[in-house]
Every structure is written in C-alpha cells, then in structure tokens.
Amino acid sequence: MTSQLKQVLAAGAFAVGMLLSNGGAQATTYPLTIENCGRTLTFDQAPQRVVSLGQSNTEVLYLLGLADAVVGTAVWIDPVMPEFADVNSKIPRLADNDPSFESVVGRKPDLVTTQFQWHVGPNGAVGTIDQFGELGIPVYTAPADCVGKDNTTGGDGTREDAFAMTSIYQEIEDFSKIFNVEKRGADLIADLKQREKAARETVANIGGQHISVVYWFSSAELQIDPYVAGQKGAPGYISNILGIENVIKSDDEWPTVGWETIARADPDIIVIGKMERRRFPADNWELKMQFLKSDPVASQMKAVRNNHIVVMDAQSMNPTIRTIAGIENLAKAIKAFGLDQ
C-alpha cells in the first residue's frame, strides 16, 4: 500500500456531508445530478443511510471513509479488506449472497448501491429499480456492470465493450461527488493508477515474448467444464495490461470450456480463483489445485508440470476495485516464475 493511500485511510470515518477543508478541493454543490447506467439521479444532500449490495461497492465506500453512512451490506465473495475488518464487523450483513427486498428496505436507506444489475435491475433478484423508486429510494449501479454491457441476455450478461478500470474510477468519482469527498476520491484514483503502472513496469522485459494464461474462476462440479475468463472481463484487462495472452477467445465474461480444449492451448500459467463463497465445490481453491494435479488431462499441461499456478483473490478476477491487486499478483508471479527473462 502506498503512503498516499495510507493517508486516505488514516483519516478514518467522518460525518457524511461535511465540507472538505484540505487540498483546495471543491465542495459538492447540491442538488447534484449524475448520470448512472442510463438513468439520472439527483441528490439534495449527501446520503445518510446506505445499503451496499456488492463487495466492491462496499469496499469503495470504506476506502473513501464513508463507513459511518453504511447501514447494511450483502453479496460477499471474499473477506473484507483486512484494514476494514473491525469496522465491517459492526455493520449489519443482510446476507452473504442475495438479501430479501424487505431486509434492504428495513434498514431505511436513502441510497442503495448495487454491484450487479441481476440483484437490482429490470428483473433483479433482490428487487427492481422501480420498486425502490416507489419508496423514494434511489439506486446507484456500478458502471462496471452496465457500461458497454448487455444484462438482458441472462446469467452474467454479455460485454459488448471490454472492461477497463475507467469504469471503477467513474464509480469512485461518482461516490466522491455524491458524498462531498472529492479530494479523497481523487487521491484514491491516483493511487490505483500508480499501482497499475508500477506492476506493468515490473514485467516490462516481457517485450515480444509469448506468455499465455487461463483464468479458472470455479466449476459447478469439479469433473465438468470449468467457468473460465473470456476476453472482455477483468482478467482480459489484466492480461492486456501485462502483455500476455488469455487462451480463451470467447467474448463471454465466464464461458464454460472443456479441459481438453484448454489442454490443447497449453497455457504457460493457470490462475485459480480463491474465495470464501461456497456455492460450488470448486469455489475451494485447494480442490482446484488437487484436480489440476490429479486429472489425467489437466495434469499434463505445462503450467501444472512446472507448478506455474497462481492463486488469485476472486474479487480481483471480477470487475472491481481489487482488479489492480490482480495485476500486481500476476506480475509478481511472472517474475517469480522467470517468464519475463
């Protein structure tokens, strides 16, 4: 963590809506109107009570020092960032996955944030934007799940444009305006950009070398085709930044691809997702590792034989604020494997 981000975090929680007094940052002028996922949201003041549905949204709010405004969370894949373990433990967790509409409304929020439209959207599992709107509760959707993406196709939706960290930066900027903490937002974005630049520079020697990778998120059952990353999600962004090739050519975010097909591509590196969630058996990264080393097809890949397997936080493999950590993690592994020589 850089000293700049430590300064952001050290400020701690603060009264929502207070005017910034440092760095010459301009205070938000209310009413504030922003565009979000094709909708217009207007705020007469900084929200006082926020329910955050999605780990990435929640961690962005914490990083901006807004924990005091968060009155409920849900949709967790991994443990919260270690520096927020204490504050997060004091905030009601409505559900690990999908909370009920009633439980969200019961927290009396004046803002609901959602990481995925399939939780709150046209046919949301938690509720629809109109349902919340009837109660006067605005819904902010993470741009990473709607910009250049069609969520009407079901499942994880279809990305028409490749994910880029600009959508995460847009969310940080939007929150910093909504809550009148623009200096904090600018500092956080600057830190993330510097981290990405530094990670890219550590593997600059790759040059024209051909290094290939596959990203295994999970599998409904260990013995069937795994969910692996396509070209347009967060792992595609990680690969492009580091100058390596994702062997899965699908534009779907998480297509299922057979091990025979993956083995024919024979990637240099296999990235496996690590998560606290246990929706599927292969959510357990240790079971993934056991499978790779024992399956008659997977075990023959050079990445397995050379032990070029990277365990990556699953949130880093999703379009989240942790994608930067995924870039850092994989860059460090490429150096450790000696593949950048």
Short mmCIF file of C-alpha atoms in Angstrom, two decimals:
data_model
loop_
_atom_site.label_atom_id
_atom_site.label_comp_id
_atom_site.label_asym_id
_atom_site.label_seq_id
_atom_site.Cartn_x
_atom_site.Cartn_y
_atom_site.Cartn_z
CA MET A 1 0.00 0.00 0.00
CA THR A 2 1.42 3.40 -0.93
CA SER A 3 1.84 6.23 1.51
CA GLN A 4 -0.76 8.22 -0.42
CA LEU A 5 -3.48 5.61 0.16
CA LYS A 6 -2.44 5.27 3.81
CA GLN A 7 -3.14 8.97 4.17
CA VAL A 8 -6.59 8.48 2.67
CA LEU A 9 -7.38 5.62 5.06
CA ALA A 10 -5.85 7.27 8.11
CA ALA A 11 -8.48 9.97 8.01
CA GLY A 12 -10.98 7.32 9.09
CA ALA A 13 -14.72 7.71 9.23
CA PHE A 14 -16.18 11.19 9.19
CA ALA A 15 -19.53 12.91 9.31
CA VAL A 16 -21.22 12.45 5.96
CA GLY A 17 -21.79 15.70 4.12
CA MET A 18 -19.02 17.70 5.81
CA LEU A 19 -17.17 20.20 3.64
CA LEU A 20 -13.63 19.34 2.60
CA SER A 21 -11.06 21.54 4.21
CA ASN A 22 -7.80 20.37 2.60
CA GLY A 23 -6.08 20.32 -0.74
CA GLY A 24 -8.27 23.08 -2.20
CA ALA A 25 -10.87 20.51 -3.25
CA GLN A 26 -14.16 21.98 -4.37
CA ALA A 27 -17.19 21.10 -2.27
CA THR A 28 -20.16 19.43 -3.93
CA THR A 29 -22.99 21.78 -4.79
CA TYR A 30 -26.42 20.31 -4.09
CA PRO A 31 -28.75 19.46 -5.64
CA LEU A 32 -26.31 17.20 -7.50
CA THR A 33 -27.37 15.38 -10.67
CA ILE A 34 -25.36 12.49 -12.13
CA GLU A 35 -25.91 10.04 -14.96
CA ASN A 36 -25.76 6.39 -13.94
CA CYS A 37 -26.38 3.45 -16.25
CA GLY A 38 -28.76 5.35 -18.49
CA ARG A 39 -30.65 6.94 -15.60
CA THR A 40 -30.47 10.37 -13.96
CA LEU A 41 -30.00 10.51 -10.19
CA THR A 42 -30.46 13.70 -8.18
CA PHE A 43 -29.27 14.20 -4.61
CA ASP A 44 -30.38 17.13 -2.46
CA GLN A 45 -27.75 16.24 0.13
CA ALA A 46 -25.20 13.55 0.88
CA PRO A 47 -26.98 10.27 1.72
CA GLN A 48 -27.01 9.44 5.41
CA ARG A 49 -28.01 5.74 5.25
CA VAL A 50 -26.64 3.47 2.53
CA VAL A 51 -27.27 -0.23 1.90
CA SER A 52 -24.48 -1.62 -0.28
CA LEU A 53 -25.22 -4.76 -2.31
CA GLY A 54 -21.86 -5.90 -3.61
CA GLN A 55 -18.46 -6.26 -2.00
CA SER A 56 -16.67 -3.95 -4.43
CA ASN A 57 -19.13 -1.10 -3.85
CA THR A 58 -18.82 -1.59 -0.12
CA GLU A 59 -15.02 -1.52 -0.18
CA VAL A 60 -15.03 1.62 -2.33
CA LEU A 61 -17.25 3.32 0.25
CA TYR A 62 -14.91 2.21 3.04
CA LEU A 63 -11.83 3.41 1.15
CA LEU A 64 -13.48 6.81 0.79
CA GLY A 65 -14.01 6.97 4.56
CA LEU A 66 -17.78 6.53 4.31
CA ALA A 67 -18.27 3.55 6.62
CA ASP A 68 -20.37 5.63 9.01
CA ALA A 69 -23.01 6.01 6.30
CA VAL A 70 -23.25 2.28 5.54
CA VAL A 71 -26.15 0.66 7.43
CA GLY A 72 -26.21 -2.73 5.71
CA THR A 73 -24.24 -4.87 3.27
CA ALA A 74 -24.73 -8.04 1.24
CA VAL A 75 -23.21 -10.06 -1.63
CA TRP A 76 -19.81 -11.12 -0.31
CA ILE A 77 -17.35 -13.39 -2.14
CA ASP A 78 -14.22 -12.86 -0.02
CA PRO A 79 -13.39 -11.48 3.41
CA VAL A 80 -13.36 -7.70 3.51
CA MET A 81 -10.03 -5.91 3.05
CA PRO A 82 -8.08 -6.54 6.29
CA GLU A 83 -7.87 -2.88 7.22
CA PHE A 84 -11.68 -2.73 7.37
CA ALA A 85 -12.33 -5.96 9.28
CA ASP A 86 -13.19 -4.14 12.51
CA VAL A 87 -15.49 -1.50 11.04
CA ASN A 88 -17.18 -4.04 8.77
CA SER A 89 -17.94 -6.33 11.71
CA LYS A 90 -20.08 -3.59 13.25
CA ILE A 91 -22.26 -3.12 10.15
CA PRO A 92 -25.21 -5.50 9.67
CA ARG A 93 -24.62 -8.11 6.95
CA LEU A 94 -28.07 -8.71 5.48
CA ALA A 95 -26.95 -11.79 3.54
CA ASP A 96 -23.81 -13.36 2.16
CA ASN A 97 -25.49 -13.52 -1.24
CA ASP A 98 -28.98 -12.25 -2.14
CA PRO A 99 -30.81 -10.37 0.63
CA SER A 100 -34.59 -10.01 0.58
CA PHE A 101 -36.20 -6.78 -0.61
CA GLU A 102 -37.75 -6.41 2.84
CA SER A 103 -34.41 -6.70 4.64
CA VAL A 104 -32.92 -3.93 2.48
CA VAL A 105 -35.89 -1.61 2.90
CA GLY A 106 -35.96 -2.41 6.62
CA ARG A 107 -32.64 -0.61 7.05
CA LYS A 108 -34.40 2.61 5.92
CA PRO A 109 -31.78 3.56 3.32
CA ASP A 110 -31.76 6.81 1.42
CA LEU A 111 -29.46 5.16 -1.16
CA VAL A 112 -28.98 1.59 -2.34
CA THR A 113 -25.84 0.73 -4.28
CA THR A 114 -25.63 -2.46 -6.33
CA GLN A 115 -22.62 -4.10 -7.92
CA PHE A 116 -24.69 -6.24 -10.29
CA GLN A 117 -27.90 -5.46 -12.16
CA TRP A 118 -29.06 -9.02 -11.60
CA HIS A 119 -29.50 -8.06 -7.95
CA VAL A 120 -31.27 -4.76 -8.58
CA GLY A 121 -32.29 -4.12 -12.16
CA PRO A 122 -35.15 -4.72 -14.59
CA ASN A 123 -35.61 -8.24 -13.19
CA GLY A 124 -33.49 -8.03 -10.04
CA ALA A 125 -33.22 -10.98 -7.66
CA VAL A 126 -33.49 -8.53 -4.74
CA GLY A 127 -35.86 -6.05 -6.35
CA THR A 128 -36.31 -3.70 -9.26
CA ILE A 129 -35.26 -0.10 -9.52
CA ASP A 130 -38.94 0.84 -9.84
CA GLN A 131 -39.79 -0.99 -6.60
CA PHE A 132 -37.18 1.01 -4.71
CA GLY A 133 -38.20 4.16 -6.59
CA GLU A 134 -41.80 3.80 -5.38
CA LEU A 135 -40.42 4.14 -1.86
CA GLY A 136 -38.28 7.14 -2.81
CA ILE A 137 -35.01 5.18 -2.59
CA PRO A 138 -32.53 5.87 -5.40
CA VAL A 139 -30.37 3.01 -6.72
CA TYR A 140 -26.79 3.52 -7.90
CA THR A 141 -25.44 0.73 -10.13
CA ALA A 142 -21.72 0.11 -10.54
CA PRO A 143 -20.74 1.34 -14.04
CA ALA A 144 -18.56 -1.78 -14.43
CA ASP A 145 -21.77 -3.82 -14.73
CA CYS A 146 -23.62 -1.62 -17.20
CA VAL A 147 -21.20 0.39 -19.34
CA GLY A 148 -20.74 -1.46 -22.61
CA LYS A 149 -22.63 -4.48 -21.24
CA ASP A 150 -25.99 -6.05 -22.05
CA ASN A 151 -27.56 -7.63 -18.96
CA THR A 152 -30.80 -8.61 -20.67
CA THR A 153 -29.25 -11.83 -22.00
CA GLY A 154 -29.39 -13.58 -18.61
CA GLY A 155 -26.62 -15.06 -16.49
CA ASP A 156 -23.58 -12.80 -16.23
CA GLY A 157 -24.73 -10.75 -19.22
CA THR A 158 -22.77 -10.04 -22.36
CA ARG A 159 -20.00 -7.46 -22.61
CA GLU A 160 -20.16 -5.51 -25.83
CA ASP A 161 -17.08 -3.50 -24.83
CA ALA A 162 -14.11 -4.82 -22.88
CA PHE A 163 -13.96 -3.94 -19.19
CA ALA A 164 -11.48 -1.22 -18.24
CA MET A 165 -10.59 0.30 -14.88
CA THR A 166 -12.09 3.58 -16.09
CA SER A 167 -15.49 2.25 -15.00
CA ILE A 168 -14.17 1.69 -11.47
CA TYR A 169 -12.69 5.17 -11.47
CA GLN A 170 -16.08 6.52 -12.59
CA GLU A 171 -17.72 4.86 -9.59
CA ILE A 172 -15.14 6.33 -7.21
CA GLU A 173 -15.62 9.76 -8.76
CA ASP A 174 -19.41 9.49 -8.57
CA PHE A 175 -19.36 8.44 -4.91
CA SER A 176 -16.90 11.21 -4.06
CA LYS A 177 -19.29 13.77 -5.58
CA ILE A 178 -22.44 12.26 -4.07
CA PHE A 179 -20.88 12.29 -0.59
CA ASN A 180 -18.89 15.51 -0.97
CA VAL A 181 -15.45 13.89 -0.60
CA GLU A 182 -13.89 14.69 -3.96
CA LYS A 183 -10.33 15.09 -2.66
CA ARG A 184 -10.45 11.59 -1.20
CA GLY A 185 -11.74 10.21 -4.47
CA ALA A 186 -9.02 11.91 -6.49
CA ASP A 187 -6.32 10.58 -4.15
CA LEU A 188 -7.69 7.03 -4.33
CA ILE A 189 -7.84 7.06 -8.14
CA ALA A 190 -4.30 8.45 -8.36
CA ASP A 191 -3.03 5.68 -6.06
CA LEU A 192 -4.70 2.92 -8.07
CA LYS A 193 -3.29 4.27 -11.34
CA GLN A 194 0.20 4.41 -9.84
CA ARG A 195 -0.07 0.82 -8.63
CA GLU A 196 -1.12 -0.35 -12.07
CA LYS A 197 1.77 1.50 -13.68
CA ALA A 198 4.28 0.04 -11.22
CA ALA A 199 3.01 -3.53 -11.77
CA ARG A 200 3.24 -3.13 -15.54
CA GLU A 201 6.79 -1.87 -15.25
CA THR A 202 7.90 -4.91 -13.22
CA VAL A 203 7.27 -7.16 -16.24
CA ALA A 204 8.35 -4.71 -18.92
CA ASN A 205 11.01 -7.20 -20.06
CA ILE A 206 8.31 -9.47 -21.50
CA GLY A 207 8.53 -7.46 -24.70
CA GLY A 208 7.56 -9.63 -27.65
CA GLN A 209 7.71 -12.89 -25.69
CA HIS A 210 4.62 -15.07 -25.88
CA ILE A 211 3.26 -15.84 -22.41
CA SER A 212 -0.19 -17.42 -22.20
CA VAL A 213 -2.64 -17.81 -19.34
CA VAL A 214 -6.02 -19.27 -18.43
CA TYR A 215 -8.15 -17.97 -15.55
CA TRP A 216 -10.26 -20.61 -13.75
CA PHE A 217 -12.89 -18.99 -11.56
CA SER A 218 -14.94 -22.02 -10.50
CA SER A 219 -16.95 -25.02 -11.74
CA ALA A 220 -20.46 -26.23 -10.98
CA GLU A 221 -18.86 -29.66 -10.47
CA LEU A 222 -15.15 -30.45 -10.50
CA GLN A 223 -15.45 -33.03 -13.24
CA ILE A 224 -17.34 -30.85 -15.73
CA ASP A 225 -16.33 -27.91 -17.90
CA PRO A 226 -14.98 -25.05 -15.77
CA TYR A 227 -16.00 -21.40 -15.76
CA VAL A 228 -13.01 -19.62 -17.24
CA ALA A 229 -12.44 -16.00 -18.17
CA GLY A 230 -13.17 -14.73 -21.64
CA GLN A 231 -11.56 -11.78 -23.37
CA LYS A 232 -13.72 -8.88 -22.20
CA GLY A 233 -13.90 -9.20 -18.42
CA ALA A 234 -11.44 -8.18 -15.71
CA PRO A 235 -8.95 -10.99 -16.50
CA GLY A 236 -8.85 -9.78 -20.09
CA TYR A 237 -7.91 -6.34 -18.79
CA ILE A 238 -5.22 -7.85 -16.54
CA SER A 239 -3.77 -9.79 -19.49
CA ASN A 240 -3.71 -6.75 -21.76
CA ILE A 241 -2.02 -4.57 -19.15
CA LEU A 242 0.73 -7.17 -18.58
CA GLY A 243 1.15 -8.03 -22.26
CA ILE A 244 0.21 -11.70 -22.01
CA GLU A 245 -2.34 -13.81 -23.90
CA ASN A 246 -5.58 -15.21 -22.47
CA VAL A 247 -6.00 -18.52 -24.34
CA ILE A 248 -9.81 -18.36 -24.08
CA LYS A 249 -11.02 -16.37 -27.09
CA SER A 250 -14.69 -16.08 -26.17
CA ASP A 251 -16.10 -12.60 -25.54
CA ASP A 252 -18.40 -14.02 -22.85
CA GLU A 253 -17.34 -12.99 -19.38
CA TRP A 254 -17.27 -16.51 -17.89
CA PRO A 255 -17.80 -19.17 -20.59
CA THR A 256 -17.59 -22.87 -19.80
CA VAL A 257 -14.75 -24.52 -21.72
CA GLY A 258 -13.70 -28.19 -21.66
CA TRP A 259 -10.36 -29.25 -20.19
CA GLU A 260 -9.42 -30.93 -23.46
CA THR A 261 -9.71 -27.57 -25.24
CA ILE A 262 -7.72 -25.79 -22.52
CA ALA A 263 -5.05 -28.52 -22.57
CA ARG A 264 -4.65 -28.14 -26.34
CA ALA A 265 -3.97 -24.43 -25.81
CA ASP A 266 -1.45 -25.47 -23.09
CA PRO A 267 -1.11 -22.13 -21.26
CA ASP A 268 2.10 -21.14 -19.51
CA ILE A 269 0.20 -20.03 -16.40
CA ILE A 270 -3.03 -21.15 -14.75
CA VAL A 271 -4.73 -18.65 -12.43
CA ILE A 272 -7.24 -20.15 -9.99
CA GLY A 273 -9.77 -18.15 -8.03
CA LYS A 274 -9.73 -18.17 -4.23
CA MET A 275 -12.93 -17.18 -2.48
CA GLU A 276 -14.82 -17.58 0.78
CA ARG A 277 -18.06 -18.29 -1.12
CA ARG A 278 -19.04 -21.98 -1.35
CA ARG A 279 -21.80 -22.02 -3.94
CA PHE A 280 -19.93 -24.69 -5.92
CA PRO A 281 -17.38 -27.31 -4.78
CA ALA A 282 -14.71 -25.71 -6.98
CA ASP A 283 -15.10 -22.41 -5.13
CA ASN A 284 -12.50 -24.05 -2.87
CA TRP A 285 -9.11 -23.24 -4.39
CA GLU A 286 -7.48 -26.26 -2.74
CA LEU A 287 -9.89 -28.59 -4.56
CA LYS A 288 -8.98 -26.82 -7.80
CA MET A 289 -5.31 -27.46 -7.08
CA GLN A 290 -5.94 -31.13 -6.32
CA PHE A 291 -7.90 -31.51 -9.55
CA LEU A 292 -5.18 -29.95 -11.68
CA LYS A 293 -2.55 -32.28 -10.29
CA SER A 294 -4.62 -35.47 -10.46
CA ASP A 295 -6.83 -35.17 -13.54
CA PRO A 296 -5.33 -37.17 -16.44
CA VAL A 297 -5.86 -34.32 -18.91
CA ALA A 298 -5.25 -31.21 -16.80
CA SER A 299 -2.16 -32.65 -15.11
CA GLN A 300 -0.35 -32.87 -18.44
CA MET A 301 -0.41 -29.12 -19.09
CA LYS A 302 2.98 -27.46 -18.80
CA ALA A 303 1.67 -24.91 -16.30
CA VAL A 304 0.80 -27.78 -13.95
CA ARG A 305 4.03 -29.70 -14.57
CA ASN A 306 6.08 -26.53 -13.95
CA ASN A 307 3.91 -25.51 -10.98
CA HIS A 308 3.11 -22.21 -12.68
CA ILE A 309 -0.21 -21.93 -10.85
CA VAL A 310 -1.28 -18.61 -9.35
CA VAL A 311 -3.87 -18.41 -6.57
CA MET A 312 -5.74 -15.14 -7.02
CA ASP A 313 -8.38 -13.44 -4.89
CA ALA A 314 -11.64 -14.00 -6.80
CA GLN A 315 -12.60 -10.35 -6.38
CA SER A 316 -9.50 -9.45 -8.40
CA MET A 317 -10.90 -11.60 -11.22
CA ASN A 318 -14.17 -9.65 -11.20
CA PRO A 319 -14.53 -6.05 -12.42
CA THR A 320 -13.84 -4.49 -9.02
CA ILE A 321 -11.51 -2.15 -7.21
CA ARG A 322 -9.38 -5.24 -6.46
CA THR A 323 -8.58 -5.83 -10.15
CA ILE A 324 -5.46 -3.73 -9.54
CA ALA A 325 -4.37 -6.26 -6.90
CA GLY A 326 -4.87 -8.98 -9.52
CA ILE A 327 -2.48 -7.18 -11.87
CA GLU A 328 0.08 -6.91 -9.07
CA ASN A 329 -0.36 -10.57 -8.08
CA LEU A 330 0.12 -11.91 -11.59
CA ALA A 331 3.04 -9.60 -12.36
CA LYS A 332 4.81 -10.82 -9.22
CA ALA A 333 4.19 -14.44 -10.25
CA ILE A 334 5.55 -13.89 -13.76
CA LYS A 335 8.74 -12.54 -12.18
CA ALA A 336 8.94 -15.42 -9.71
CA PHE A 337 8.48 -17.99 -12.49
CA GLY A 338 11.23 -16.34 -14.51
CA LEU A 339 8.95 -15.97 -17.52
CA ASP A 340 9.91 -12.35 -18.15
CA GLN A 341 13.53 -13.18 -18.99
#
